[in-house]
mmCIF file of C-alpha atoms in Angstrom:
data_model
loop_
_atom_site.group_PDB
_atom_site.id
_atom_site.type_symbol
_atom_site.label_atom_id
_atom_site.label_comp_id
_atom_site.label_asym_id
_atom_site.label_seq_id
_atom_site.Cartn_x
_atom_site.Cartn_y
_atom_site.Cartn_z
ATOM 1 C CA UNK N 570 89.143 35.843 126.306
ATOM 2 C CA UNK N 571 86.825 35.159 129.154
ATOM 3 C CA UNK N 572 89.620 32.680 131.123
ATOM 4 C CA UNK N 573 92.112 34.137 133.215
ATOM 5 C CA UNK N 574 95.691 33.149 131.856
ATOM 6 C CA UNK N 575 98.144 34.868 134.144
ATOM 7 C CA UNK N 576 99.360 38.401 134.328
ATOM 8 C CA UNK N 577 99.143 40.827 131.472
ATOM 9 C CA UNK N 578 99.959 44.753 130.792
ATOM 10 C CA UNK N 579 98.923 47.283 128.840
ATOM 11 C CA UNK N 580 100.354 51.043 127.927
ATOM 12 C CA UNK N 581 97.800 53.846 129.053
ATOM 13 C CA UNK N 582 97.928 57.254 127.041
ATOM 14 C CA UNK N 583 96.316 60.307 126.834
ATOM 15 C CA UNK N 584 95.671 63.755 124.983
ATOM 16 C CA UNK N 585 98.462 63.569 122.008
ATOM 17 C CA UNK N 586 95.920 66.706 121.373
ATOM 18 C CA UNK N 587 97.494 68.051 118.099
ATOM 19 C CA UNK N 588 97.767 72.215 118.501
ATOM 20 C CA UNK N 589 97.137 72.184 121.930
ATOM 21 C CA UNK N 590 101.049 73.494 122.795
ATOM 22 C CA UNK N 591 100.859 76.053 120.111
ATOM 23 C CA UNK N 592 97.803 77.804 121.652
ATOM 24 C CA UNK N 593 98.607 77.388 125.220
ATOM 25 C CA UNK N 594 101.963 79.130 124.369
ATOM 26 C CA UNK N 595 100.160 81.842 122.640
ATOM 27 C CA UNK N 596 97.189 82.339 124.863
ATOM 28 C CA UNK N 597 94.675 81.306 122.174
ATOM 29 C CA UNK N 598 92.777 78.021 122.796
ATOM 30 C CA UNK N 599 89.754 78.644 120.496
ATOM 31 C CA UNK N 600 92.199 79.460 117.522
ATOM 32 C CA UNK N 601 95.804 79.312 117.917
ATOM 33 C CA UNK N 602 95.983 75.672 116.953
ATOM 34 C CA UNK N 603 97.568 76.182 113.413
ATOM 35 C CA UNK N 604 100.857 74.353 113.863
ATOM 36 C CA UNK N 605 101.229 70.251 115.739
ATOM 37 C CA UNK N 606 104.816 69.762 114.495
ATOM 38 C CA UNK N 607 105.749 69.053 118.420
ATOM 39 C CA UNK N 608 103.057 67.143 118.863
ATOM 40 C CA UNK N 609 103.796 64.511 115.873
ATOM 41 C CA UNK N 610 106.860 64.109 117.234
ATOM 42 C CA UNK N 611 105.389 62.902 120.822
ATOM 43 C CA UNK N 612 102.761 60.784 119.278
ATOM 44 C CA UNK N 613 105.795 59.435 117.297
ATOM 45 C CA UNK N 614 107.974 58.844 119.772
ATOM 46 C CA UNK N 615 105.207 57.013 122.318
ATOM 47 C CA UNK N 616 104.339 55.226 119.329
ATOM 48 C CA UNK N 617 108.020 54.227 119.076
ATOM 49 C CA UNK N 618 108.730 53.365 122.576
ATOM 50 C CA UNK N 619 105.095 50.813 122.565
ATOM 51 C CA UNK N 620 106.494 49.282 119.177
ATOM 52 C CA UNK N 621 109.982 48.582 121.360
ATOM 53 C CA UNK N 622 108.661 47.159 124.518
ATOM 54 C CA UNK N 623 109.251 43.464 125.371
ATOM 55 C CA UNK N 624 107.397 41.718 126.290
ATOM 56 C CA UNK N 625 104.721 43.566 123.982
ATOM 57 C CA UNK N 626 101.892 45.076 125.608
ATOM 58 C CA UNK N 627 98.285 43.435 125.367
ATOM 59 C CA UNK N 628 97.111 46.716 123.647
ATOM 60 C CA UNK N 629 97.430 50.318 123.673
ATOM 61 C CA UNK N 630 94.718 52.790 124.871
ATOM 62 C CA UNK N 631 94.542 56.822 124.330
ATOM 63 C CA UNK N 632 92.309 58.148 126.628
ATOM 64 C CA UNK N 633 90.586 61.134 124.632
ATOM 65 C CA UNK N 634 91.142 64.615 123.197
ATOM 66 C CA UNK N 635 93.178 62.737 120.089
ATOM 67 C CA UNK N 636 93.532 66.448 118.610
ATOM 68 C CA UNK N 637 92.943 69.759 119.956
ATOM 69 C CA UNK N 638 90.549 70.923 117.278
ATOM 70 C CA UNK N 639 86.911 71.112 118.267
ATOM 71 C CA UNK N 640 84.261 69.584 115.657
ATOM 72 C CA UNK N 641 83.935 72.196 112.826
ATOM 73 C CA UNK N 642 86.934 73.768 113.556
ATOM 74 C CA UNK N 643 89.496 74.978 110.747
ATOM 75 C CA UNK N 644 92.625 72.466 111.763
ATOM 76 C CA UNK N 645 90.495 69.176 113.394
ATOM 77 C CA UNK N 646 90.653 67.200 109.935
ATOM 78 C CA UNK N 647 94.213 67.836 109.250
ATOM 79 C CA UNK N 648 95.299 67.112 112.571
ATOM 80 C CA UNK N 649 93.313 63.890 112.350
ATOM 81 C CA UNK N 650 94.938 62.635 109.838
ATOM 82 C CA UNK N 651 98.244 63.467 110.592
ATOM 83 C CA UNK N 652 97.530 61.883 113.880
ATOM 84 C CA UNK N 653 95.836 58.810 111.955
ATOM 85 C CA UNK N 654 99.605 58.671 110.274
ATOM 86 C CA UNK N 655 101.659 58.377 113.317
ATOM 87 C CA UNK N 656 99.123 55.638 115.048
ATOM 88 C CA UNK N 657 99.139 53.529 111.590
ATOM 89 C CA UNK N 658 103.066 52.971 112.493
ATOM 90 C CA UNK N 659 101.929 51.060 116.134
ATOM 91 C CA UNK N 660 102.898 47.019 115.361
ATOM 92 C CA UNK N 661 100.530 45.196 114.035
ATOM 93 C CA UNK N 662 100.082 43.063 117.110
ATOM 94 C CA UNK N 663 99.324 45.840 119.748
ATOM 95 C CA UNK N 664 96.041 46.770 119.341
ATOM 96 C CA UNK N 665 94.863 50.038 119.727
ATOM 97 C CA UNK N 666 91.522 51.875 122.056
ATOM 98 C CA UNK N 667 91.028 54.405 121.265
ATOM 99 C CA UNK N 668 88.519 57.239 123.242
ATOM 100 C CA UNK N 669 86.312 60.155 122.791
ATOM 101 C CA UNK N 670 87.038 63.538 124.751
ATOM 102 C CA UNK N 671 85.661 66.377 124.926
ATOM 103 C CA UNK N 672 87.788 67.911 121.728
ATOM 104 C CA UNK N 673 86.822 65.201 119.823
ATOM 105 C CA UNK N 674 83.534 65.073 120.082
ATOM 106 C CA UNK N 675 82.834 68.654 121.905
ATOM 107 C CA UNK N 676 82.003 70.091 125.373
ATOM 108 C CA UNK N 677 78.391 69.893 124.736
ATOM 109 C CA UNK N 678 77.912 67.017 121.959
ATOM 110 C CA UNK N 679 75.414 66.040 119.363
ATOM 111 C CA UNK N 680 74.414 63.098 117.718
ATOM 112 C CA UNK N 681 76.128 64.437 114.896
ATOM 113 C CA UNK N 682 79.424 65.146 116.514
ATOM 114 C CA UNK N 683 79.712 61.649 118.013
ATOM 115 C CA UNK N 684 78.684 59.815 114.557
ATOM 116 C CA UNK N 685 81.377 61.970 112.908
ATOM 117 C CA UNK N 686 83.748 60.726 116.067
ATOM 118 C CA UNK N 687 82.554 56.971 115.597
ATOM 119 C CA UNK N 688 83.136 56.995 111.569
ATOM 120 C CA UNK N 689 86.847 58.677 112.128
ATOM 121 C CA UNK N 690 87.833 56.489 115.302
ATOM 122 C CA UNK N 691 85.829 54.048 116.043
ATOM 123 C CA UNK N 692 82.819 53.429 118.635
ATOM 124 C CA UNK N 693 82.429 55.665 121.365
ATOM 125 C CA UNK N 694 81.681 53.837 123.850
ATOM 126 C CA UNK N 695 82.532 49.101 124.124
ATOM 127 C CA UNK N 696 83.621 46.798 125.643
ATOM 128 C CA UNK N 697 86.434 43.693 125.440
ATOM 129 C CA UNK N 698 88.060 41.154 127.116
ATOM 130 C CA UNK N 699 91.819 40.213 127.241
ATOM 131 C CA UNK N 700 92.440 37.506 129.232
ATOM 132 C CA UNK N 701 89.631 37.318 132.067
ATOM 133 C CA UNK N 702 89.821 40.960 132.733
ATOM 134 C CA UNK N 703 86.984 42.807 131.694
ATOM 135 C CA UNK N 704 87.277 46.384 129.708
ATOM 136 C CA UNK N 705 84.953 48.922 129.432
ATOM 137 C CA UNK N 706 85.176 52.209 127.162
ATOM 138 C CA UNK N 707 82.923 55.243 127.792
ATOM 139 C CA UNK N 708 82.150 58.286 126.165
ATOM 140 C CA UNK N 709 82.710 60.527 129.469
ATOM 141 C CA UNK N 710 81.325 63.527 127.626
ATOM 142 C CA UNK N 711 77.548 61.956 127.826
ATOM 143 C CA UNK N 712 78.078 62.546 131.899
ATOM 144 C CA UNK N 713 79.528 66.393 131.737
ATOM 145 C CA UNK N 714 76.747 67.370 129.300
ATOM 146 C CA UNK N 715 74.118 65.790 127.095
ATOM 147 C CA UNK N 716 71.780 67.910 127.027
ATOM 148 C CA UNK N 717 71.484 67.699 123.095
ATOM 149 C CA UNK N 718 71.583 64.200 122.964
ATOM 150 C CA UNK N 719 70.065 62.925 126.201
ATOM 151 C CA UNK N 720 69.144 59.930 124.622
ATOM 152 C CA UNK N 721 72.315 59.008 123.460
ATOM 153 C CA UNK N 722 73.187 59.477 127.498
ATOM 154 C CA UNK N 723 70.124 56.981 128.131
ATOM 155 C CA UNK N 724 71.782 54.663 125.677
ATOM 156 C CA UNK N 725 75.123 54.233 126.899
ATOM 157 C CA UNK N 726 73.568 54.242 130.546
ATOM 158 C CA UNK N 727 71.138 51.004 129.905
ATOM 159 C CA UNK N 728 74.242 49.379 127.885
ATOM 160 C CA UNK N 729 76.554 50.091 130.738
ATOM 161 C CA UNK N 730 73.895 48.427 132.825
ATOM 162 C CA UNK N 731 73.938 45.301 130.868
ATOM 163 C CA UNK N 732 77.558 45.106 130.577
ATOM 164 C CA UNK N 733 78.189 45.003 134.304
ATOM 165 C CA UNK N 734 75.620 42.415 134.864
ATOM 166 C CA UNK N 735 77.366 40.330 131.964
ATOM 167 C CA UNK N 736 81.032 40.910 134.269
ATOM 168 C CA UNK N 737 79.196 39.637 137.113
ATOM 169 C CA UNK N 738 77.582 36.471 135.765
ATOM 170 C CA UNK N 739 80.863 35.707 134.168
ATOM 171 C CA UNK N 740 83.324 36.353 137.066
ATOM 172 C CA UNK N 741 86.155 38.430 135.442
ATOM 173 C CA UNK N 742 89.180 38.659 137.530
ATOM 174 C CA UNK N 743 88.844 42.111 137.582
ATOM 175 C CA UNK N 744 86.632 45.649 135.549
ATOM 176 C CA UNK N 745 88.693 48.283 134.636
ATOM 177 C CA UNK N 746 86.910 51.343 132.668
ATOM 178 C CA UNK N 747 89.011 54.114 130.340
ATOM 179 C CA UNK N 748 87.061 57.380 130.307
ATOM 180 C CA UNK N 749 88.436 60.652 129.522
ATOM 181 C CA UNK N 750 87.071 63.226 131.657
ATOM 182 C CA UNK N 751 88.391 61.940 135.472
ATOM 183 C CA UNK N 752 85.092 61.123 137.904
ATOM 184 C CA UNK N 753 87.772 63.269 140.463
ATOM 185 C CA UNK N 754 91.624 64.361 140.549
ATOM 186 C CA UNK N 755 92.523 63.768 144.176
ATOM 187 C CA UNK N 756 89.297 63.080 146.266
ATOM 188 C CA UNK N 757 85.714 61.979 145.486
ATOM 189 C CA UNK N 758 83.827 64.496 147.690
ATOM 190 C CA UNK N 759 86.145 67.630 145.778
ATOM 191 C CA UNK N 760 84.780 70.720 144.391
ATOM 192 C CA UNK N 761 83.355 70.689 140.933
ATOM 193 C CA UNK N 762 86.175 72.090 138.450
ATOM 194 C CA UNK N 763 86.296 71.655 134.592
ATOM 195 C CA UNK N 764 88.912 68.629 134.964
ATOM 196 C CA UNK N 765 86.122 66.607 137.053
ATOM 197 C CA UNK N 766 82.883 65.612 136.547
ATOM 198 C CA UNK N 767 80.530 67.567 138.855
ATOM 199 C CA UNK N 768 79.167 65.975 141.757
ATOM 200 C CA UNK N 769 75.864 65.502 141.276
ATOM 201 C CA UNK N 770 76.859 62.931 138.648
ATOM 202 C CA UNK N 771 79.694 61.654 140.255
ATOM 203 C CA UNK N 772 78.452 59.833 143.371
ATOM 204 C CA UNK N 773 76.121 58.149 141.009
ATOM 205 C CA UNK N 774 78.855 56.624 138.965
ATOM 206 C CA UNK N 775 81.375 55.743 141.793
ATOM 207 C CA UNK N 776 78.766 54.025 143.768
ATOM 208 C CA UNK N 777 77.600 52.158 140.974
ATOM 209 C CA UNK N 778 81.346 51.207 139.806
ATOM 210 C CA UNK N 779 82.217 50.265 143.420
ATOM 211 C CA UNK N 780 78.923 48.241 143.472
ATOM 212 C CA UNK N 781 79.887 46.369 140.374
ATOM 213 C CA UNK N 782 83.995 45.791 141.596
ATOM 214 C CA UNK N 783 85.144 47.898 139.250
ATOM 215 C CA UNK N 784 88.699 47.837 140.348
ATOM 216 C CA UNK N 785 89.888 50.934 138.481
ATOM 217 C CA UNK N 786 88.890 53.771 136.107
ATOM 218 C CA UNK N 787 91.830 55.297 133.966
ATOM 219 C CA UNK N 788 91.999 58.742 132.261
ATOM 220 C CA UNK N 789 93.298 61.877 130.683
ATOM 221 C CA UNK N 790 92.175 65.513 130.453
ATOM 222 C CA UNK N 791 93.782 66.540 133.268
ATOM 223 C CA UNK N 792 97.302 66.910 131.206
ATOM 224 C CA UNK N 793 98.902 66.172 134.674
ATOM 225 C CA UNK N 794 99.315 63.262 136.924
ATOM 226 C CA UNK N 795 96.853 62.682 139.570
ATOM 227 C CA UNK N 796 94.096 60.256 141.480
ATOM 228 C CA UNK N 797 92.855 58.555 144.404
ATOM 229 C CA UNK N 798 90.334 56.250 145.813
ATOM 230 C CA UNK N 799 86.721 55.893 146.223
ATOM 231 C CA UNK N 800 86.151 53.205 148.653
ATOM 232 C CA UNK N 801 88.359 50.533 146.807
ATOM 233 C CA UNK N 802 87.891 52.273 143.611
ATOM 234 C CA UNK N 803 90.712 53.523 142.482
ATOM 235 C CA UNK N 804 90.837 56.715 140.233
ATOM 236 C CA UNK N 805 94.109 57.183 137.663
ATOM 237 C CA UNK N 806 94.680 60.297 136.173
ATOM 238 C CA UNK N 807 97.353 60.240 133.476
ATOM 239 C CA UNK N 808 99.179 63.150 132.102
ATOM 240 C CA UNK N 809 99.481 64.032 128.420
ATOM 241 C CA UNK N 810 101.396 62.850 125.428
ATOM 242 C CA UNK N 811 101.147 66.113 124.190
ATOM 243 C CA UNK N 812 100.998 69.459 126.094
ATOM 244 C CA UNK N 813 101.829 69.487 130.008
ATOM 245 C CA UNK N 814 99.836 71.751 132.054
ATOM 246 C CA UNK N 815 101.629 71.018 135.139
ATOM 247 C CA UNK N 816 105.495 69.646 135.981
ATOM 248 C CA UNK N 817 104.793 66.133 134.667
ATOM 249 C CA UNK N 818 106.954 64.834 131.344
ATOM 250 C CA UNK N 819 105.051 64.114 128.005
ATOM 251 C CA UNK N 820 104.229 59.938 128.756
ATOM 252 C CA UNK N 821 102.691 56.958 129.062
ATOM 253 C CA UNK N 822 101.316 54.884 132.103
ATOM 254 C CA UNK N 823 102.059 50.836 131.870
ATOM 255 C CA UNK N 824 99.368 49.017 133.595
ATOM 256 C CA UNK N 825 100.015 45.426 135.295
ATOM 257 C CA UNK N 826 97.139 43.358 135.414
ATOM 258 C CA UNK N 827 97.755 40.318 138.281
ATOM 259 C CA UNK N 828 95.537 38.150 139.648
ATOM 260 C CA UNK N 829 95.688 40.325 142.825
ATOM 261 C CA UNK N 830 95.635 43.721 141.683
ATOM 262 C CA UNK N 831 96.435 46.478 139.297
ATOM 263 C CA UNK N 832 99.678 48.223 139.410
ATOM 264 C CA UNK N 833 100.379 50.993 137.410
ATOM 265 C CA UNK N 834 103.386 53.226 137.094
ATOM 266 C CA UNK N 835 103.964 56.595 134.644
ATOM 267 C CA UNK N 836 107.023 56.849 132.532
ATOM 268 C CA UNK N 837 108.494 59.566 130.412
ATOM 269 C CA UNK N 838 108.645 59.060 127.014
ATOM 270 C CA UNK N 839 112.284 59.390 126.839
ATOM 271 C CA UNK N 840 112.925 56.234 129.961
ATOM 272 C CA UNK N 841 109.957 54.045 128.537
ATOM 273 C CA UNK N 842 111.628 54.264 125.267
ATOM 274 C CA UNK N 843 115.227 54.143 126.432
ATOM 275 C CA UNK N 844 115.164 51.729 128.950
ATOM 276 C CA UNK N 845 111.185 50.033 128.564
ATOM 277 C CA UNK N 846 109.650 48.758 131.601
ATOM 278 C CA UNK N 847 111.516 48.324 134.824
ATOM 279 C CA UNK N 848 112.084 44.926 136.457
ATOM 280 C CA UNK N 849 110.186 45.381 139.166
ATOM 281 C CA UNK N 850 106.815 45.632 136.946
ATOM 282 C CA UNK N 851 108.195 42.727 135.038
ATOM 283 C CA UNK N 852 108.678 40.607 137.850
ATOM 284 C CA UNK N 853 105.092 40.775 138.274
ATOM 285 C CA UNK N 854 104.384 39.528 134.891
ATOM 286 C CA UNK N 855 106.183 36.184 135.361
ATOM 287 C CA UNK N 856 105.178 35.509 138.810
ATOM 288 C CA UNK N 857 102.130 33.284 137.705
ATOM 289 C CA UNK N 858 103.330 32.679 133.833
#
């Protein structure tokens, strides 16, 4: 889908994190994790809200940390699967993008955690076109810490490299990347903290994302809403499906791609499922159609 064919949107989640709520509540990350009943019912009822949305969306993305379990922890398979179950109930016609954070795959990965990752959910890092917009998928975890597989980092740094130069000989209408660790929550130049990547890496990428056009990155991780801008860059942070760390509702962001720009707006899951996407949004959609 190289050919630009008029607006489009998308639904933007992130961190369903199965046994996250559990251990928050209880004070125990590393273990606590033993129970996701609330969580099934989130992932069920975003799943539920995508299915009922009309027009339907282009495709569904999670943006990382798909269960709270950390590789070779007791609970990670169960909670995989029982996430695998709700997801299996998204229609047939929404596809769905799924990406690696840092409970997926770990805070410090290996080649072994990521091929574990890959075989479960898919490839950790791609890319795709719908409709002249170019998408790109990355593996944000390679960034906050490869040192045990630094040439997996190499890897998805010379591939990056080649996609962008593919997006520029082929003029997309716009790049937009889905990461899961945020490149910053409110402003480029803030401190390091564990919901950003640190600095020193960070420049790198913005620069090289505003170089390219990159028009927007979207993520997680956070489990709050946030974002900014780097130059025209813009930086989405999207708060969880799952737990809430801040005052945000358990949602889902719907994303509408124009020819002009990217607008983007949060819901709970209780409106987006009640009421679906607002007119305003819509309006956008049949401006060019």
């Amino acid at each position: 889908e190289y050919q630009w064919k008029g607006p489009f949107y998308f639904i933007q989640g992130a961190d369903p994190q199965f046994g996250l709520m559990k251990a928050w509540r209880h004070g125990d990350t590393l273990n606590g994790d033993d129970e996701w009943e609330e969580e099934i019912k989130l992932a069920e009822q975003a799943v539920q809200a995508v299915n009922k949305l009309n027009p339907k969306p282009k495709f569904f993305v999670v943006c990382g940390d798909l269960v709270h379990g950390m590789p070779g922890t007791q609970w990670k398979k169960k909670q995989e699967q029982d996430l695998k179950d709700v997801l299996k109930n998204t229609d047939q016609d929404i596809p769905l993008v799924l990406v690696s954070g840092n409970h997926d795959i770990g805070n410090t990965p290996t080649k072994e955690t990521i091929d574990d990752f890959c075989e479960n959910w898919g490839d950790d890092y791609f890319s795709y076109w719908v409709g002249g917009v170019f998408f790109l998928v990355l593996n944000s975890q390679l960034y906050a810490d490869s040192s045990k597989c630094p040439e997996l980092r190499q890897a998805q740094d010379a591939w990056l490299d080649e996609q962008l130069a593919v997006a520029a000989n082929q003029k997309c209408k716009h790049i937009i990347v889905f990461q899961h660790i945020p490149l910053f929550l409110s402003k480029p130049d803030e401190d390091d903290d564990y919901f950003n990547l640190a600095k020193s890496v960070r420049q790198e990428i913005m620069e090289k994302f505003h170089k390219a056009g990159i028009r927007a990155v979207f993520s997680g991780h956070y489990h709050r809403n946030a974002g900014g801008f780097y130059k025209d860059l813009e930086m989405v942070v999207s708060s969880a499906i799952g737990c809430q760390l801040g005052q945000d509702t358990h949602g889902l962001r719907v994303v509408v791609v124009t020819e002009e720009k990217v607008v983007h707006k949060y819901y709970s899951l209780t409106d987006l499922g009640s009421h679906g996407v607002e007119k305003e949004l819509l309006d956008l959609l049949a401006e060019q159609n």
